[in-house]
Amino acid sequence: MTNISNNTTTNGLLLEPVDNKRLSNLCGPFDKHLRQIEHFLGVEINNRGNNFHVSGTQKLIAITEDLLKEIYAVTETESLSAEAIHLHLKSLNISNE
């Protein structure tokens, strides 16, 4: 974990098993799903293959990592859409910071 500023941190997350088709499904076309998650949660997500880095507050990083794991599990049996990502985001129990 790296401290970027006073309350912004970066944490690494490895999604396994490595499956390029599932990773592509998770990220969306041109990383659209990742940008959607970033916009909704106020975090920054970068990835190289199955190695993800999430930047934000500790609380939002934890929420984002849990969400990415959950959605990655879904990609085993489903093809994701922007609407599906939206439903996952709306199901989160978070308070505004």
Coordinates of N, CA and C in Angstrom, one line a residue:
M1 N 0.8 -1.2 0.0 CA 0.0 0.0 0.0 C 0.9 1.2 0.0
T2 N 0.6 2.2 -0.8 CA 1.3 3.4 -0.9 C 0.5 4.6 -0.5
N3 N 1.1 5.6 0.3 CA 0.4 6.8 0.6 C 0.7 7.8 -0.4
I4 N -0.4 8.3 -1.1 CA -0.2 9.3 -2.1 C -0.3 10.7 -1.5
S5 N -1.3 11.0 -0.7 CA -1.5 12.2 0.0 C -2.0 12.0 1.3
N6 N -2.5 13.0 2.0 CA -3.0 12.8 3.4 C -4.0 11.7 3.6
N7 N -5.0 11.6 2.7 CA -6.0 10.5 2.9 C -6.2 9.7 1.7
T8 N -5.3 9.8 0.7 CA -5.5 9.0 -0.5 C -4.3 7.9 -0.5
T9 N -4.7 6.7 -0.8 CA -3.8 5.6 -0.7 C -4.0 4.7 -2.0
T10 N -3.0 4.0 -2.3 CA -3.1 3.0 -3.4 C -2.9 1.6 -2.9
N11 N -3.7 0.7 -3.3 CA -3.6 -0.7 -2.9 C -3.7 -1.6 -4.1
G12 N -2.9 -2.7 -4.1 CA -2.9 -3.6 -5.2 C -3.9 -4.8 -5.0
L13 N -4.5 -5.3 -6.0 CA -5.4 -6.4 -6.0 C -5.1 -7.3 -7.2
L14 N -5.0 -8.6 -6.9 CA -4.7 -9.6 -7.9 C -6.0 -10.5 -8.1
L15 N -6.6 -10.5 -9.2 CA -7.8 -11.3 -9.5 C -7.4 -12.6 -10.1
E16 N -7.8 -13.7 -9.5 CA -7.5 -15.0 -10.0 C -8.7 -15.9 -10.1
P17 N -8.8 -16.9 -10.9 CA -7.7 -17.3 -11.9 C -7.6 -16.3 -13.0
V18 N -6.5 -16.3 -13.6 CA -6.2 -15.4 -14.8 C -7.0 -15.9 -16.0
D19 N -7.9 -15.1 -16.5 CA -8.7 -15.5 -17.6 C -9.0 -14.2 -18.4
N20 N -8.3 -14.1 -19.6 CA -8.4 -12.8 -20.3 C -9.8 -12.5 -20.8
K21 N -10.6 -13.5 -21.1 CA -12.0 -13.2 -21.5 C -12.8 -12.7 -20.4
R22 N -12.6 -13.2 -19.2 CA -13.3 -12.7 -18.0 C -12.8 -11.3 -17.6
L23 N -11.5 -11.1 -17.7 CA -11.0 -9.8 -17.4 C -11.5 -8.7 -18.4
S24 N -11.6 -9.1 -19.6 CA -12.2 -8.2 -20.6 C -13.6 -7.9 -20.3
N25 N -14.4 -8.9 -19.9 CA -15.8 -8.7 -19.6 C -15.9 -7.8 -18.3
L26 N -15.1 -8.0 -17.4 CA -15.0 -7.1 -16.1 C -14.8 -5.7 -16.5
C27 N -13.7 -5.4 -17.3 CA -13.3 -4.1 -17.6 C -14.2 -3.4 -18.5
G28 N -14.9 -4.1 -19.4 CA -15.8 -3.5 -20.4 C -15.0 -3.0 -21.6
P29 N -15.7 -2.6 -22.7 CA -15.1 -2.1 -23.9 C -14.4 -0.8 -23.5
F30 N -13.1 -0.7 -23.9 CA -12.3 0.5 -23.6 C -12.3 0.8 -22.1
D31 N -12.4 -0.2 -21.3 CA -12.4 0.0 -19.8 C -13.6 0.8 -19.3
K32 N -14.7 0.8 -20.1 CA -15.9 1.5 -19.7 C -16.4 1.1 -18.3
H33 N -16.4 -0.1 -18.0 CA -17.0 -0.6 -16.7 C -16.1 0.0 -15.6
L34 N -14.8 -0.1 -15.8 CA -13.9 0.5 -14.7 C -14.1 2.0 -14.5
R35 N -14.3 2.7 -15.6 CA -14.5 4.1 -15.5 C -15.9 4.4 -14.8
Q36 N -16.9 3.6 -15.1 CA -18.2 3.7 -14.4 C -18.0 3.5 -12.9
I37 N -17.3 2.5 -12.5 CA -17.0 2.3 -11.1 C -16.2 3.5 -10.5
E38 N -15.2 3.9 -11.2 CA -14.4 5.1 -10.7 C -15.3 6.3 -10.5
H39 N -16.1 6.6 -11.4 CA -17.0 7.8 -11.4 C -18.0 7.6 -10.2
F40 N -18.6 6.5 -10.0 CA -19.6 6.3 -9.0 C -18.9 6.3 -7.6
L41 N -17.8 5.7 -7.4 CA -17.1 5.6 -6.1 C -16.1 6.7 -5.8
G42 N -15.7 7.4 -6.8 CA -14.7 8.4 -6.5 C -13.3 7.9 -6.3
V43 N -12.9 6.8 -7.0 CA -11.6 6.2 -6.9 C -11.0 6.2 -8.2
E44 N -9.7 5.7 -8.3 CA -9.0 5.6 -9.5 C -8.6 4.1 -9.6
I45 N -8.9 3.5 -10.8 CA -8.6 2.1 -11.0 C -7.6 1.9 -12.2
N46 N -6.5 1.3 -12.0 CA -5.6 1.0 -13.1 C -5.3 -0.5 -13.1
N47 N -5.1 -1.1 -14.2 CA -4.8 -2.5 -14.3 C -3.9 -2.9 -15.4
R48 N -3.2 -3.9 -15.2 CA -2.4 -4.6 -16.2 C -2.7 -6.0 -16.1
G49 N -3.5 -6.6 -17.0 CA -4.0 -7.9 -16.9 C -4.8 -8.1 -15.6
N50 N -4.5 -9.1 -14.8 CA -5.2 -9.3 -13.6 C -4.7 -8.6 -12.4
N51 N -3.7 -7.7 -12.6 CA -3.1 -6.9 -11.5 C -3.8 -5.5 -11.5
F52 N -4.6 -5.3 -10.5 CA -5.3 -4.0 -10.4 C -4.7 -3.2 -9.2
H53 N -4.7 -1.8 -9.4 CA -4.4 -0.9 -8.4 C -5.5 0.1 -8.2
V54 N -5.9 0.2 -7.0 CA -7.1 1.1 -6.7 C -6.5 2.2 -5.8
S55 N -6.8 3.5 -6.2 CA -6.4 4.7 -5.4 C -7.7 5.4 -4.9
G56 N -7.6 5.8 -3.6 CA -8.7 6.5 -3.0 C -8.5 6.4 -1.5
T57 N -9.6 6.7 -0.8 CA -9.6 6.6 0.7 C -9.6 5.1 1.0
Q58 N -9.1 4.7 2.2 CA -9.1 3.3 2.7 C -10.4 2.7 2.5
K59 N -11.5 3.4 3.0 CA -12.8 2.8 3.0 C -13.3 2.6 1.5
L60 N -13.1 3.5 0.6 CA -13.5 3.3 -0.8 C -12.7 2.3 -1.5
I61 N -11.4 2.2 -1.1 CA -10.5 1.1 -1.7 C -11.1 -0.3 -1.3
A62 N -11.4 -0.4 -0.1 CA -12.0 -1.7 0.4 C -13.3 -2.0 -0.3
I63 N -14.2 -1.1 -0.5 CA -15.4 -1.3 -1.2 C -15.2 -1.6 -2.6
T64 N -14.3 -0.9 -3.3 CA -14.0 -1.1 -4.7 C -13.4 -2.5 -4.9
E65 N -12.4 -2.9 -4.0 CA -11.8 -4.2 -4.1 C -12.9 -5.3 -4.0
D66 N -13.7 -5.2 -3.0 CA -14.8 -6.2 -2.8 C -15.7 -6.3 -4.0
L67 N -16.1 -5.1 -4.6 CA -16.9 -5.0 -5.7 C -16.2 -5.7 -6.9
L68 N -15.0 -5.4 -7.2 CA -14.2 -6.0 -8.3 C -14.2 -7.5 -8.2
K69 N -14.0 -8.0 -7.0 CA -14.0 -9.5 -6.7 C -15.3 -10.1 -7.0
E70 N -16.4 -9.4 -6.5 CA -17.7 -9.9 -6.7 C -18.1 -9.9 -8.2
I71 N -17.8 -8.8 -8.9 CA -18.1 -8.8 -10.3 C -17.3 -9.8 -11.1
Y72 N -16.0 -9.9 -10.7 CA -15.2 -10.9 -11.4 C -15.7 -12.3 -11.3
A73 N -16.3 -12.6 -10.2 CA -16.9 -14.0 -9.9 C -18.1 -14.1 -10.9
V74 N -18.9 -13.0 -11.1 CA -20.0 -13.1 -11.9 C -19.6 -13.3 -13.4
T75 N -18.5 -12.9 -13.8 CA -18.0 -13.0 -15.2 C -17.8 -14.5 -15.6
E76 N -17.8 -15.3 -14.6 CA -17.6 -16.8 -14.9 C -18.8 -17.3 -15.7
T77 N -20.0 -16.8 -15.4 CA -21.2 -17.3 -16.0 C -22.0 -16.3 -16.8
E78 N -21.7 -15.0 -16.7 CA -22.5 -13.9 -17.3 C -21.6 -13.0 -18.1
S79 N -22.2 -12.4 -19.1 CA -21.6 -11.3 -19.8 C -22.2 -10.0 -19.2
L80 N -21.3 -9.1 -18.8 CA -21.7 -7.9 -18.1 C -22.0 -6.7 -19.1
S81 N -22.9 -5.9 -18.7 CA -23.3 -4.7 -19.4 C -23.2 -3.5 -18.4
A82 N -23.3 -2.3 -19.0 CA -23.2 -1.1 -18.2 C -24.3 -1.1 -17.1
E83 N -25.5 -1.7 -17.6 CA -26.6 -1.7 -16.7 C -26.4 -2.7 -15.5
A84 N -25.7 -3.8 -15.8 CA -25.4 -4.8 -14.7 C -24.4 -4.1 -13.7
I85 N -23.4 -3.4 -14.2 CA -22.5 -2.7 -13.3 C -23.2 -1.7 -12.5
H86 N -24.1 -1.0 -13.1 CA -24.9 0.0 -12.4 C -25.7 -0.6 -11.2
L87 N -26.3 -1.8 -11.5 CA -27.1 -2.5 -10.5 C -26.2 -2.9 -9.3
H88 N -25.0 -3.4 -9.6 CA -24.0 -3.8 -8.6 C -23.6 -2.5 -7.8
L89 N -23.4 -1.4 -8.4 CA -23.0 -0.2 -7.7 C -24.2 0.3 -6.8
K90 N -25.4 0.2 -7.3 CA -26.5 0.7 -6.5 C -26.8 -0.2 -5.3
S91 N -26.4 -1.5 -5.4 CA -26.6 -2.4 -4.3 C -25.6 -2.2 -3.1
L92 N -24.6 -1.4 -3.4 CA -23.6 -1.1 -2.3 C -24.2 -0.3 -1.2
N93 N -23.8 -0.6 0.0 CA -24.3 0.1 1.2 C -23.2 1.1 1.6
I94 N -23.1 2.3 1.0 CA -22.1 3.2 1.3 C -22.7 4.5 1.7
S95 N -22.0 5.3 2.6 CA -22.5 6.6 2.9 C -21.6 7.6 2.2
N96 N -22.1 8.8 1.9 CA -21.3 9.8 1.3 C -20.2 10.3 2.2
E97 N -19.0 10.5 1.6 CA -17.9 11.0 2.4 C -17.7 12.4 2.1

